[in-house]
PDB file of C-alpha atoms in Angstrom:
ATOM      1  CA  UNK I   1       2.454  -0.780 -25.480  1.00  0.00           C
ATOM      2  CA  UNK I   2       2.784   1.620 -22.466  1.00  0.00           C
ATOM      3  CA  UNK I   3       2.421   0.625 -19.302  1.00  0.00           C
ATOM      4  CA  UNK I   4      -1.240   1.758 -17.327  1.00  0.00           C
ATOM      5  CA  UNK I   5       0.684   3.864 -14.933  1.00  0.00           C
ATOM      6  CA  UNK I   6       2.473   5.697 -17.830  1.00  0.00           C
ATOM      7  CA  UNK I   7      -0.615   7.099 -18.837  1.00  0.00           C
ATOM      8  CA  UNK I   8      -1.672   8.439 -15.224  1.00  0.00           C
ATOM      9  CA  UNK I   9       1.374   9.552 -13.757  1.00  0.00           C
ATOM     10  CA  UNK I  10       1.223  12.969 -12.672  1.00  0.00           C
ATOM     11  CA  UNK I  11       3.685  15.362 -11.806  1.00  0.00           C
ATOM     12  CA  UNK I  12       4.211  17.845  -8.545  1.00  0.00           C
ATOM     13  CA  UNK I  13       7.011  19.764  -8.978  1.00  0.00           C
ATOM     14  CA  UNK I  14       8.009  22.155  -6.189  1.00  0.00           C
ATOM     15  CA  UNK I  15      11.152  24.533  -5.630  1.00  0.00           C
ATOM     16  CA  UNK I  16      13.761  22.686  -3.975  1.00  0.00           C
ATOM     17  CA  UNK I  17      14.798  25.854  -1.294  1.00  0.00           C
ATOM     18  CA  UNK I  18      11.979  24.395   0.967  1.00  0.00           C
ATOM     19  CA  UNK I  19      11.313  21.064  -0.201  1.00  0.00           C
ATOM     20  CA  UNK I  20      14.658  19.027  -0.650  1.00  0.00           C
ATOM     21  CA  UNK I  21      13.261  15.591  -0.412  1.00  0.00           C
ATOM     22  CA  UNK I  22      16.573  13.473   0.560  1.00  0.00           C
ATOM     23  CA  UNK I  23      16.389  15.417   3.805  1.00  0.00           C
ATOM     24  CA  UNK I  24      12.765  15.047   4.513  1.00  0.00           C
ATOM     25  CA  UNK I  25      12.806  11.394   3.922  1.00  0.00           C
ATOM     26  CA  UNK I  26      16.214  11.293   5.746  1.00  0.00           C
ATOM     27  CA  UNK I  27      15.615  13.000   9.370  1.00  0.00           C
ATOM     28  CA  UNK I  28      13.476   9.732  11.523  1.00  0.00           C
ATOM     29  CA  UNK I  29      10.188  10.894  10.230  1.00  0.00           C
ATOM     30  CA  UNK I  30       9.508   8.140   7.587  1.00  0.00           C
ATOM     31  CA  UNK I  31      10.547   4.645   7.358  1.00  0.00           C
ATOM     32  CA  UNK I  32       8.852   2.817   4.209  1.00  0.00           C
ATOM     33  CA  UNK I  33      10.919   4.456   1.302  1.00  0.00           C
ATOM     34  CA  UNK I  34      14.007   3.025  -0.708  1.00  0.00           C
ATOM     35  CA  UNK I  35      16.849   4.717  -3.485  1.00  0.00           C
ATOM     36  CA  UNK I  36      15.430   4.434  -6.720  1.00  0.00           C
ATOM     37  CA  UNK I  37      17.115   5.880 -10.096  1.00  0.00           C
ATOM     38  CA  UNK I  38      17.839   8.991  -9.493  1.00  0.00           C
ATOM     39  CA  UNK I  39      15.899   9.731  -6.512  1.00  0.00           C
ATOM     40  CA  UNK I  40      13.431   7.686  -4.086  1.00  0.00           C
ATOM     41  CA  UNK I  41      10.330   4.907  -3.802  1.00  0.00           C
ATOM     42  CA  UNK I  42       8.032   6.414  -1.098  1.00  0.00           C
ATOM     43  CA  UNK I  43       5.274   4.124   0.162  1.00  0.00           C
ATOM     44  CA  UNK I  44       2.595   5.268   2.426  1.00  0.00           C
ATOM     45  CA  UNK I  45      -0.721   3.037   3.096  1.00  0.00           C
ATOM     46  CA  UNK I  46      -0.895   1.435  -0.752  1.00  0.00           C
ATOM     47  CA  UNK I  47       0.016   4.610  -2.376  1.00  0.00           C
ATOM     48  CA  UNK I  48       2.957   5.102  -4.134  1.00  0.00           C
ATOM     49  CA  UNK I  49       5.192   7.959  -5.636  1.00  0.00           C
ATOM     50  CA  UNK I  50       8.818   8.773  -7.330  1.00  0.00           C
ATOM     51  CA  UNK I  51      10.420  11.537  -6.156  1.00  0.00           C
ATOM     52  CA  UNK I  52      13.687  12.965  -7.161  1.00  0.00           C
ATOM     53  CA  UNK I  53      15.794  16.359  -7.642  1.00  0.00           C
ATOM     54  CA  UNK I  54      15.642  18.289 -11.009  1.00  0.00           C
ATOM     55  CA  UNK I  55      17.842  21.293 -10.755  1.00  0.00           C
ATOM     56  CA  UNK I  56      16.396  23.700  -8.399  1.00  0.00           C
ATOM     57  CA  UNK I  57      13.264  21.521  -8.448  1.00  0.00           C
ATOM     58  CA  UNK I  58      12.142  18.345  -6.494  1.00  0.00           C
ATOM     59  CA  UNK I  59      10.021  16.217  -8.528  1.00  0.00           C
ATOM     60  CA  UNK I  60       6.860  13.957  -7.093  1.00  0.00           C
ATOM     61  CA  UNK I  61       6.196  11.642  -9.833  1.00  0.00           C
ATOM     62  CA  UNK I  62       2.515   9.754  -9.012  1.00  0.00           C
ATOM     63  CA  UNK I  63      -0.698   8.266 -10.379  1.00  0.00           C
ATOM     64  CA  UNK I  64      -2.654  10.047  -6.934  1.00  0.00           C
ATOM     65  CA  UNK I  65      -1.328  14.234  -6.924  1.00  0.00           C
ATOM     66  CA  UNK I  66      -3.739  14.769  -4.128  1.00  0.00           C
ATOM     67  CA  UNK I  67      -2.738  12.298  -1.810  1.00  0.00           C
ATOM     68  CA  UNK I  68       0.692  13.066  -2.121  1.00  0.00           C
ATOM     69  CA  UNK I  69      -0.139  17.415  -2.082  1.00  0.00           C
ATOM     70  CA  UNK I  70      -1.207  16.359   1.146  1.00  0.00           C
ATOM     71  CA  UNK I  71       1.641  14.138   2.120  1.00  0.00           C
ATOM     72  CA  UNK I  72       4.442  16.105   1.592  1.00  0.00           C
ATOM     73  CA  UNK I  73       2.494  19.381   2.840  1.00  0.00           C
ATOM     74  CA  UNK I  74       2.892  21.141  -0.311  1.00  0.00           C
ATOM     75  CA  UNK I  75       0.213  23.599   1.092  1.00  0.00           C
ATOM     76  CA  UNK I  76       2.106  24.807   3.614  1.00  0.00           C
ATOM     77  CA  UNK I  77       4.665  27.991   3.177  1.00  0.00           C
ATOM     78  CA  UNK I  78       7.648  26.451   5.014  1.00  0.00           C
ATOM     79  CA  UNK I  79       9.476  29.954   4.255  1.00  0.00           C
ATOM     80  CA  UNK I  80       7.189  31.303   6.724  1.00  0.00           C
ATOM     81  CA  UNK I  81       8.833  28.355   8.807  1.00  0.00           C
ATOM     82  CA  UNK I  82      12.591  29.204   8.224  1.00  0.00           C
ATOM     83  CA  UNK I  83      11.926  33.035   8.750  1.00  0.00           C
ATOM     84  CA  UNK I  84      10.505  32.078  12.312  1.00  0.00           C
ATOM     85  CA  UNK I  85      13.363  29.980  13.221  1.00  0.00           C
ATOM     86  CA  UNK I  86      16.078  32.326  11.486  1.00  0.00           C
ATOM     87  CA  UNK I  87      14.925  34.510  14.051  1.00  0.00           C
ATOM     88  CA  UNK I  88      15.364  32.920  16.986  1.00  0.00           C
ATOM     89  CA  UNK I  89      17.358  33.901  20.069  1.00  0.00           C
ATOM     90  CA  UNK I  90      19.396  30.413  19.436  1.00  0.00           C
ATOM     91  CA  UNK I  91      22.465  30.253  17.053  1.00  0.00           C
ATOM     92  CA  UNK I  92      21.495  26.362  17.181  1.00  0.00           C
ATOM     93  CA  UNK I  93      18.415  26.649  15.948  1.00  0.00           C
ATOM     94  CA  UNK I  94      19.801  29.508  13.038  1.00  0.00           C
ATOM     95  CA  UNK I  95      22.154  27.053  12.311  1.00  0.00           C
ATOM     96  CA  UNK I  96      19.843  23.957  12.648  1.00  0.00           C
ATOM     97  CA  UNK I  97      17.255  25.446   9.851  1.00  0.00           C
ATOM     98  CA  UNK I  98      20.079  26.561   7.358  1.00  0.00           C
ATOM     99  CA  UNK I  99      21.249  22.989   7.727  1.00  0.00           C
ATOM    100  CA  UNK I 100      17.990  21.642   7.439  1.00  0.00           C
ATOM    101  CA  UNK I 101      16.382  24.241   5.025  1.00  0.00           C
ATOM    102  CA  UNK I 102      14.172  21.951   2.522  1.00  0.00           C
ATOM    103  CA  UNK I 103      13.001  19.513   5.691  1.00  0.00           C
ATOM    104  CA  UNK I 104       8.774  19.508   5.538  1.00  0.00           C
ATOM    105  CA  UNK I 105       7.065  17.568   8.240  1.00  0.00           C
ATOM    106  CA  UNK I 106       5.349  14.769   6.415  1.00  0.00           C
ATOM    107  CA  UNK I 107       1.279  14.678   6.571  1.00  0.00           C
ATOM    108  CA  UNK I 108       1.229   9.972   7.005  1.00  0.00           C
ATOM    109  CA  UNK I 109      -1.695   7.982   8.164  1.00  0.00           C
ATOM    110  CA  UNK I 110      -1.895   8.334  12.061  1.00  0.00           C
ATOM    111  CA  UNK I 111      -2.216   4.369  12.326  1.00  0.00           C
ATOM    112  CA  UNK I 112       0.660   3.638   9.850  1.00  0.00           C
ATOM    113  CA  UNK I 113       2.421   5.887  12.422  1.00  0.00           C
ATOM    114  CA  UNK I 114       1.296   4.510  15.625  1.00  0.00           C
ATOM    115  CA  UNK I 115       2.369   1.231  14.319  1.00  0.00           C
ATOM    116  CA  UNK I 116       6.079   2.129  12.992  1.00  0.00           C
ATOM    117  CA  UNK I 117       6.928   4.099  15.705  1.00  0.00           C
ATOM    118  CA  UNK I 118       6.032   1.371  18.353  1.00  0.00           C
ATOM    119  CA  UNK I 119       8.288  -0.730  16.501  1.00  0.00           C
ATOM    120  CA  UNK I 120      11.033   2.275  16.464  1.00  0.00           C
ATOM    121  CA  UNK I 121      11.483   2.310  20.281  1.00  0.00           C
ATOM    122  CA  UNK I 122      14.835   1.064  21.421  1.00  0.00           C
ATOM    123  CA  UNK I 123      15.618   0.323  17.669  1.00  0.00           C
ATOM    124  CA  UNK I 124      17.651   1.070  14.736  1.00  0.00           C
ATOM    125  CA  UNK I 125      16.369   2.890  11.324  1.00  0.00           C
ATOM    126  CA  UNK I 126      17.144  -0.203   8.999  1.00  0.00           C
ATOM    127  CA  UNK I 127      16.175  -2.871  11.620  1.00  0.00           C
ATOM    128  CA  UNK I 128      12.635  -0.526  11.992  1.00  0.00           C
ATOM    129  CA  UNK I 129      12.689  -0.246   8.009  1.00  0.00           C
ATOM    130  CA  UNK I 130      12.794  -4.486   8.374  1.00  0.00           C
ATOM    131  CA  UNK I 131      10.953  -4.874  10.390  1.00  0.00           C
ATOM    132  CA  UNK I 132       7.958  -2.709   8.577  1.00  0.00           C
ATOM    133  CA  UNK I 133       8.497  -4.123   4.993  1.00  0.00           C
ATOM    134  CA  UNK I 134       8.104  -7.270   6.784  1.00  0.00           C
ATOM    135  CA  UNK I 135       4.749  -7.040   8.247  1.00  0.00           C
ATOM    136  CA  UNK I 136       3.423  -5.487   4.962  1.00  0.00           C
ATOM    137  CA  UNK I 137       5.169  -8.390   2.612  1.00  0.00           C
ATOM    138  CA  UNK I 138       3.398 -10.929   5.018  1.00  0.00           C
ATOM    139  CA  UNK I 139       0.183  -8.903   5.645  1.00  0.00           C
ATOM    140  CA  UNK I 140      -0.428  -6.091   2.636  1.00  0.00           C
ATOM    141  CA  UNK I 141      -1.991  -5.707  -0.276  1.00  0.00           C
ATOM    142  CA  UNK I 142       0.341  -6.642  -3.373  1.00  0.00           C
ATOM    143  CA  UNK I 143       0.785  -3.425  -5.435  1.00  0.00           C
ATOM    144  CA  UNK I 144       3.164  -2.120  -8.102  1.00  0.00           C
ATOM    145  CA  UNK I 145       4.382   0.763  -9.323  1.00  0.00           C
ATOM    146  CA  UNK I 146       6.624   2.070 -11.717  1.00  0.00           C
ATOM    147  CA  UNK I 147       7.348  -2.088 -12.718  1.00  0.00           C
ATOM    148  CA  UNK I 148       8.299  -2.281  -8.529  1.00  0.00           C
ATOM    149  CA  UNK I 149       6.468  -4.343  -6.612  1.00  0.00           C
ATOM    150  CA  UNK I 150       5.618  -3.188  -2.838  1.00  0.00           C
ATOM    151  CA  UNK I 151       2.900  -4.142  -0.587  1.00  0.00           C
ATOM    152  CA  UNK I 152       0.269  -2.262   0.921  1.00  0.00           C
ATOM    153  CA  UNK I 153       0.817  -1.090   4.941  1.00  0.00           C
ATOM    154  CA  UNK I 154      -2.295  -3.267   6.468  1.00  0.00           C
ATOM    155  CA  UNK I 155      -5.120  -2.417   8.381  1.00  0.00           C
ATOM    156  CA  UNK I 156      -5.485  -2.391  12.029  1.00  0.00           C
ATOM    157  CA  UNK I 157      -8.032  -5.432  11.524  1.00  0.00           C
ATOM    158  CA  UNK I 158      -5.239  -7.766   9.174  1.00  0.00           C
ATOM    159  CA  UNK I 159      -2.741  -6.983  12.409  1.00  0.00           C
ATOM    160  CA  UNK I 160      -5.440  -7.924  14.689  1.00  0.00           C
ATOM    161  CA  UNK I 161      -5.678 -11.630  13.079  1.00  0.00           C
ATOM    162  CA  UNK I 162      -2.000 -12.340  14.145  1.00  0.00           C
ATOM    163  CA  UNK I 163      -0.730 -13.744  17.883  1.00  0.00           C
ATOM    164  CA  UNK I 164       2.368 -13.140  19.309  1.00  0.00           C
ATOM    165  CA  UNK I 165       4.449 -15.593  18.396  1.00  0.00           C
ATOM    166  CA  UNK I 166       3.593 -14.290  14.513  1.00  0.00           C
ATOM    167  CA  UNK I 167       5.338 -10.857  15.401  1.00  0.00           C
ATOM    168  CA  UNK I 168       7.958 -12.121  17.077  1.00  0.00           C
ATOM    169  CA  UNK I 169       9.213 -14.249  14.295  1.00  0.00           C
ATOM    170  CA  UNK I 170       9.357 -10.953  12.294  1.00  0.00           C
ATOM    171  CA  UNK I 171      11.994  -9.521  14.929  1.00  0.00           C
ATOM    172  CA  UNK I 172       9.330  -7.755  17.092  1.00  0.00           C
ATOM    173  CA  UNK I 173      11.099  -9.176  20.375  1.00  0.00           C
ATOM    174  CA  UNK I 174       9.697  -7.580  23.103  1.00  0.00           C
ATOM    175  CA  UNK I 175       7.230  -5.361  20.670  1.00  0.00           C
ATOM    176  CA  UNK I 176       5.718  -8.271  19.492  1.00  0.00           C
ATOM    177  CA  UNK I 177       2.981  -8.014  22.527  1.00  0.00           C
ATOM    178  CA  UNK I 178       2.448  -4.687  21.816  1.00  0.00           C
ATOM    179  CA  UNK I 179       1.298  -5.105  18.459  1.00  0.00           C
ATOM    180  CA  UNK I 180      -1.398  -7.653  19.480  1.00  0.00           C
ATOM    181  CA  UNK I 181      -2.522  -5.786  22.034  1.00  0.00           C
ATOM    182  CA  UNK I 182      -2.631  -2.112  20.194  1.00  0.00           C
ATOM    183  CA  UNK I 183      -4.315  -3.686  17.201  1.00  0.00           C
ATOM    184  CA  UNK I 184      -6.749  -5.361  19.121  1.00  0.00           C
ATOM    185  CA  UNK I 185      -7.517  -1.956  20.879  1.00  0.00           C
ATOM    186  CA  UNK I 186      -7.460  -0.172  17.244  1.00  0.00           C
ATOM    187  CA  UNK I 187     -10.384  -2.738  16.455  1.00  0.00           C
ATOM    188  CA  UNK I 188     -12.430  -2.660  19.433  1.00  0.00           C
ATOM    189  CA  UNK I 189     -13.194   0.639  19.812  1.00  0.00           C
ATOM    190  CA  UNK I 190     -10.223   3.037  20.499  1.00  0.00           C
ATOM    191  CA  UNK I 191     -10.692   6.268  18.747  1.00  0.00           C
ATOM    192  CA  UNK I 192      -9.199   9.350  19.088  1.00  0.00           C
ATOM    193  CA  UNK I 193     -10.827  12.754  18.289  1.00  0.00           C
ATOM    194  CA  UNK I 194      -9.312  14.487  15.942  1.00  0.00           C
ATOM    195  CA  UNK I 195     -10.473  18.095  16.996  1.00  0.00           C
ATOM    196  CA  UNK I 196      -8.761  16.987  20.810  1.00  0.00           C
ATOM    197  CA  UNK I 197      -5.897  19.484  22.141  1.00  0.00           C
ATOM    198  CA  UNK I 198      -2.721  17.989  21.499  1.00  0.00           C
ATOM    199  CA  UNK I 199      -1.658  17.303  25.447  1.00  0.00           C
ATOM    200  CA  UNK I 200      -4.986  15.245  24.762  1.00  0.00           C
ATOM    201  CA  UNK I 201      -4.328  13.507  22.164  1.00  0.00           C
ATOM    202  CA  UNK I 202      -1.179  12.641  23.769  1.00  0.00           C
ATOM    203  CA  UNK I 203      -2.766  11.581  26.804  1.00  0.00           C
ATOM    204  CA  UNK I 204      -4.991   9.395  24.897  1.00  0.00           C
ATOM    205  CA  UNK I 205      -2.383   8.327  22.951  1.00  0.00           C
ATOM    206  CA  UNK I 206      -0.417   6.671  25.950  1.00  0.00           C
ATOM    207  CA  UNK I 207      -2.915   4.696  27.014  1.00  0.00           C
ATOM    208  CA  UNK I 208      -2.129   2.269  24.416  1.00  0.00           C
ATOM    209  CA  UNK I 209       0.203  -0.391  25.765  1.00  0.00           C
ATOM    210  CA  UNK I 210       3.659   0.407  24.535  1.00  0.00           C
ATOM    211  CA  UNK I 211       2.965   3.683  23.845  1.00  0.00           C
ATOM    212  CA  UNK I 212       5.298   5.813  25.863  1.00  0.00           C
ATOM    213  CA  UNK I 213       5.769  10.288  25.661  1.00  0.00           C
ATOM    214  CA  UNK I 214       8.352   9.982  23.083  1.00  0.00           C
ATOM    215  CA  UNK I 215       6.861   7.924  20.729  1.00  0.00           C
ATOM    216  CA  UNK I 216       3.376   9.691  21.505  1.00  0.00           C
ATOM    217  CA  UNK I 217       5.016  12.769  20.875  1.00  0.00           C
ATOM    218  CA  UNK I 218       6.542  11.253  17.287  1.00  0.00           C
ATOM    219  CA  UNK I 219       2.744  10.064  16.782  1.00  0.00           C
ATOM    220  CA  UNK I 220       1.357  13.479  17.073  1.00  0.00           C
ATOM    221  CA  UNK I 221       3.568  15.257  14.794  1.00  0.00           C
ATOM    222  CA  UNK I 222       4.273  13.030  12.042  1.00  0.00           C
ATOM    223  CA  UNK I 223       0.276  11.017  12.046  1.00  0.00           C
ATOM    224  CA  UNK I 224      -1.652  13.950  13.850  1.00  0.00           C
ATOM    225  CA  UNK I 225       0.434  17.217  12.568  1.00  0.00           C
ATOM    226  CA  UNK I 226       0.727  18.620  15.816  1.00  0.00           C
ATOM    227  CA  UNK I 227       3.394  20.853  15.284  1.00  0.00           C
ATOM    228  CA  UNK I 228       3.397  22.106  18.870  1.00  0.00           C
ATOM    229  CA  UNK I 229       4.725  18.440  19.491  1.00  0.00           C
ATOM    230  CA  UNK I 230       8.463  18.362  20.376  1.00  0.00           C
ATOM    231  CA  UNK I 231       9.586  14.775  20.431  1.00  0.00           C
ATOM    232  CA  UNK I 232      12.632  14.375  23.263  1.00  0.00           C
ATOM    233  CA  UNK I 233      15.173  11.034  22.666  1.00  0.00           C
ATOM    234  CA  UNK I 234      18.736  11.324  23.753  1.00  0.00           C
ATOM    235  CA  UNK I 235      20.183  13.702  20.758  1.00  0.00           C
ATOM    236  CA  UNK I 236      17.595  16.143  21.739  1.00  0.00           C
ATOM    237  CA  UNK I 237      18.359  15.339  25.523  1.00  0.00           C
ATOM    238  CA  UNK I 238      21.983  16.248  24.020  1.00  0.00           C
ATOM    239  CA  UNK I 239      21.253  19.366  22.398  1.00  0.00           C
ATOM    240  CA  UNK I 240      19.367  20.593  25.658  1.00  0.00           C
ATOM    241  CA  UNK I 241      22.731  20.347  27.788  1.00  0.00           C
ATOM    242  CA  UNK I 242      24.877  21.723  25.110  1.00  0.00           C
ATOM    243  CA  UNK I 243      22.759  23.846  23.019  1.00  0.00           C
ATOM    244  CA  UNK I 244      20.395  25.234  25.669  1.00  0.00           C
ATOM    245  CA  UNK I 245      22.311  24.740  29.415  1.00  0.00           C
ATOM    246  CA  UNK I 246      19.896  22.613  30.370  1.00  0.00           C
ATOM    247  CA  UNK I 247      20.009  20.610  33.873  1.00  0.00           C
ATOM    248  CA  UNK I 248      16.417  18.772  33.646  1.00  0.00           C
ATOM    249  CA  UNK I 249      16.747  15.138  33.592  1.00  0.00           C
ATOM    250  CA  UNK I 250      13.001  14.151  32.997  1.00  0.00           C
ATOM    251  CA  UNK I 251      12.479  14.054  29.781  1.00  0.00           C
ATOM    252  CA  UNK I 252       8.846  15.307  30.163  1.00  0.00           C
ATOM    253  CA  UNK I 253      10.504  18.171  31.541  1.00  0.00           C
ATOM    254  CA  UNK I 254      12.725  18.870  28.623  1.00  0.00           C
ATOM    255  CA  UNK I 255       9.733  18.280  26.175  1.00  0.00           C
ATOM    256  CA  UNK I 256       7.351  21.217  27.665  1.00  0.00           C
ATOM    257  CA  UNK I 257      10.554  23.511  27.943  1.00  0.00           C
ATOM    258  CA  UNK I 258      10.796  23.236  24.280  1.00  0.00           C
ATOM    259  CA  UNK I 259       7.233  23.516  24.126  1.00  0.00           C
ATOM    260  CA  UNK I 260       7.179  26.774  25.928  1.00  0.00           C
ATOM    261  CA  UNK I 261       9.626  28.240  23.848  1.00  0.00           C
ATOM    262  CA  UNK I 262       8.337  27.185  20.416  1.00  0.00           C
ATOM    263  CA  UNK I 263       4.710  26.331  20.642  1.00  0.00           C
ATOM    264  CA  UNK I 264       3.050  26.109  17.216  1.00  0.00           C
ATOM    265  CA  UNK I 265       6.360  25.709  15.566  1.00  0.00           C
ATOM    266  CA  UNK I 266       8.138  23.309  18.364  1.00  0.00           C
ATOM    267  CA  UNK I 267       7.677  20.555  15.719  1.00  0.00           C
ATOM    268  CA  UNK I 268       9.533  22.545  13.120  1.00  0.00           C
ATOM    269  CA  UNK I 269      12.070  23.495  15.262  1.00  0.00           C
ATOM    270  CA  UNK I 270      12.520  19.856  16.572  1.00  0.00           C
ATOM    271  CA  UNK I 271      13.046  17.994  13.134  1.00  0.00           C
ATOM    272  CA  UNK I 272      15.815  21.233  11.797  1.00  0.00           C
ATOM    273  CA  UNK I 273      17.990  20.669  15.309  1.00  0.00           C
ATOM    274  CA  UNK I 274      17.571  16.830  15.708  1.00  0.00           C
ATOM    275  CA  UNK I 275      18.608  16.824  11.287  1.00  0.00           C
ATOM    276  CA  UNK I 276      21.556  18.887  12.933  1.00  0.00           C
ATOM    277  CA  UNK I 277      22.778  17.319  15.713  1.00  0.00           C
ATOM    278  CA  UNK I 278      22.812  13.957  14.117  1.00  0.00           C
ATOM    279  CA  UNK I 279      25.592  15.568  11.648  1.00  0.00           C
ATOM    280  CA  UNK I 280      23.515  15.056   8.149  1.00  0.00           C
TER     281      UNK I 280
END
């Protein structure tokens, strides 16, 4: 006998030119996914898929096509993306999207992402990538797929049931208080408007305790697809003295200079250069 899933596994498959998923998974955008045969586990909410190269083809194995369509933007024509870029006054950025060619800007949940990236601040991508498969182990749904067992990301009202002292066992440290007090917002009340502007959203956004500009920023684009959202930590901060001459030092500074320059596509531009000057 098969296995259920082997019966409802569907597949996505998508030239690799613009879709190269090792990169997309591997630029800060995504933190629940893990090496599996020939390719990777991604996990987002309690949905589950394989993907993996084939040739000149990347490969989404998954039992739910249209969630994952959406996640990995298949709609979008990212060569439109790489023409802009390719044609910017900035070797850098040339350079950047060549590097960074098959990078799409994942479509996630924007509470899974409000969540993760408060626990990315001042933090390392495997101690994040802990830290996260924690919380779910202790607090998700059990699920399994492909004869793995993950857990489910849980809801705003599971994190809500937890103290303090629960989230700091886990490794929060000092994030520990700002789960228990951004869940307990998420649950009484705090919405945000899809349809706002995106310096709204971002404004609404930070006044969540522990949510600072950065990590609003990282909110927008990865949970909200804001791609005229330019997230600025220090390689970007980098890249704007060596790439650009820049002498800001505020970072909110650097952020709407980018802006200016990019606008819908500031998001696009920021994943190829930050992909570059990290050296992948």
């Amino acid at each position: 006998m098969f296995p259920l899933d082997f019966y409802s596994m569907k597949k996505l498959i998508y030239d690799s030119e613009f879709f190269d998923i090792k990169d997309t998974l591997e630029c800060g955008q995504i933190f629940r996914f893990k090496p599996f045969k020939d390719g990777y586990l991604i996990f987002s909410l309690g949905n589950a898929c394989y993907a993996y190269k084939s040739g000149d083809k990347t490969v989404v194995e998954t039992d739910d096509e249209e969630y994952f369509y959406k996640f990995f933007d298949l709609g979008e024509d990212y060569s439109r993306i790489f023409g802009y870029a390719m044609q910017c006054d900035f070797d850098v950025v040339k350079k950047s999207a060549s590097a960074g060619k098959g990078i799409r800007i994942l479509r996630q949940d924007p509470e899974e992402m409000l969540y993760s990236f408060i626990i990315s601040q001042n933090n390392n991508i495997p101690r994040i990538k802990g830290i996260i498969e924690k919380t779910c182990s202790a607090l998700g749904d059990r699920k399994e797929f492909m004869g793995e067992e993950y857990y489910a990301f849980p809801s705003s009202e599971k994190l809500a049931e937890k103290d303090e002292k629960f989230y700091s066992e886990l490794g929060y440290g000092y994030r520990a208080g700002y789960m228990t007090a951004v869940s307990k917002a998420m649950t009484e009340g705090f919405k945000i408007d899809d349809s706002l502007p995106t310096a709204m959203l971002k404004a609404k956004l930070l006044t969540l305790k522990g949510v600072g500009p950065k990590v609003a920023d990282c909110i927008s684009l990865f949970g909200y697809h804001r791609t005229d959202s330019f997230p600025v930590d220090t390689w970007i901060e980098k890249l704007y003295v060596e790439d650009f001459g820049g002498t800001e030092k505020d970072r909110k500074k650097i952020t709407e200079y980018f802006q200016n320059l990019f606008g819908e596509y500031s998001g696009y531009v920021q994943q190829y250069v930050f992909f570059y000057k990290r050296g992948n």
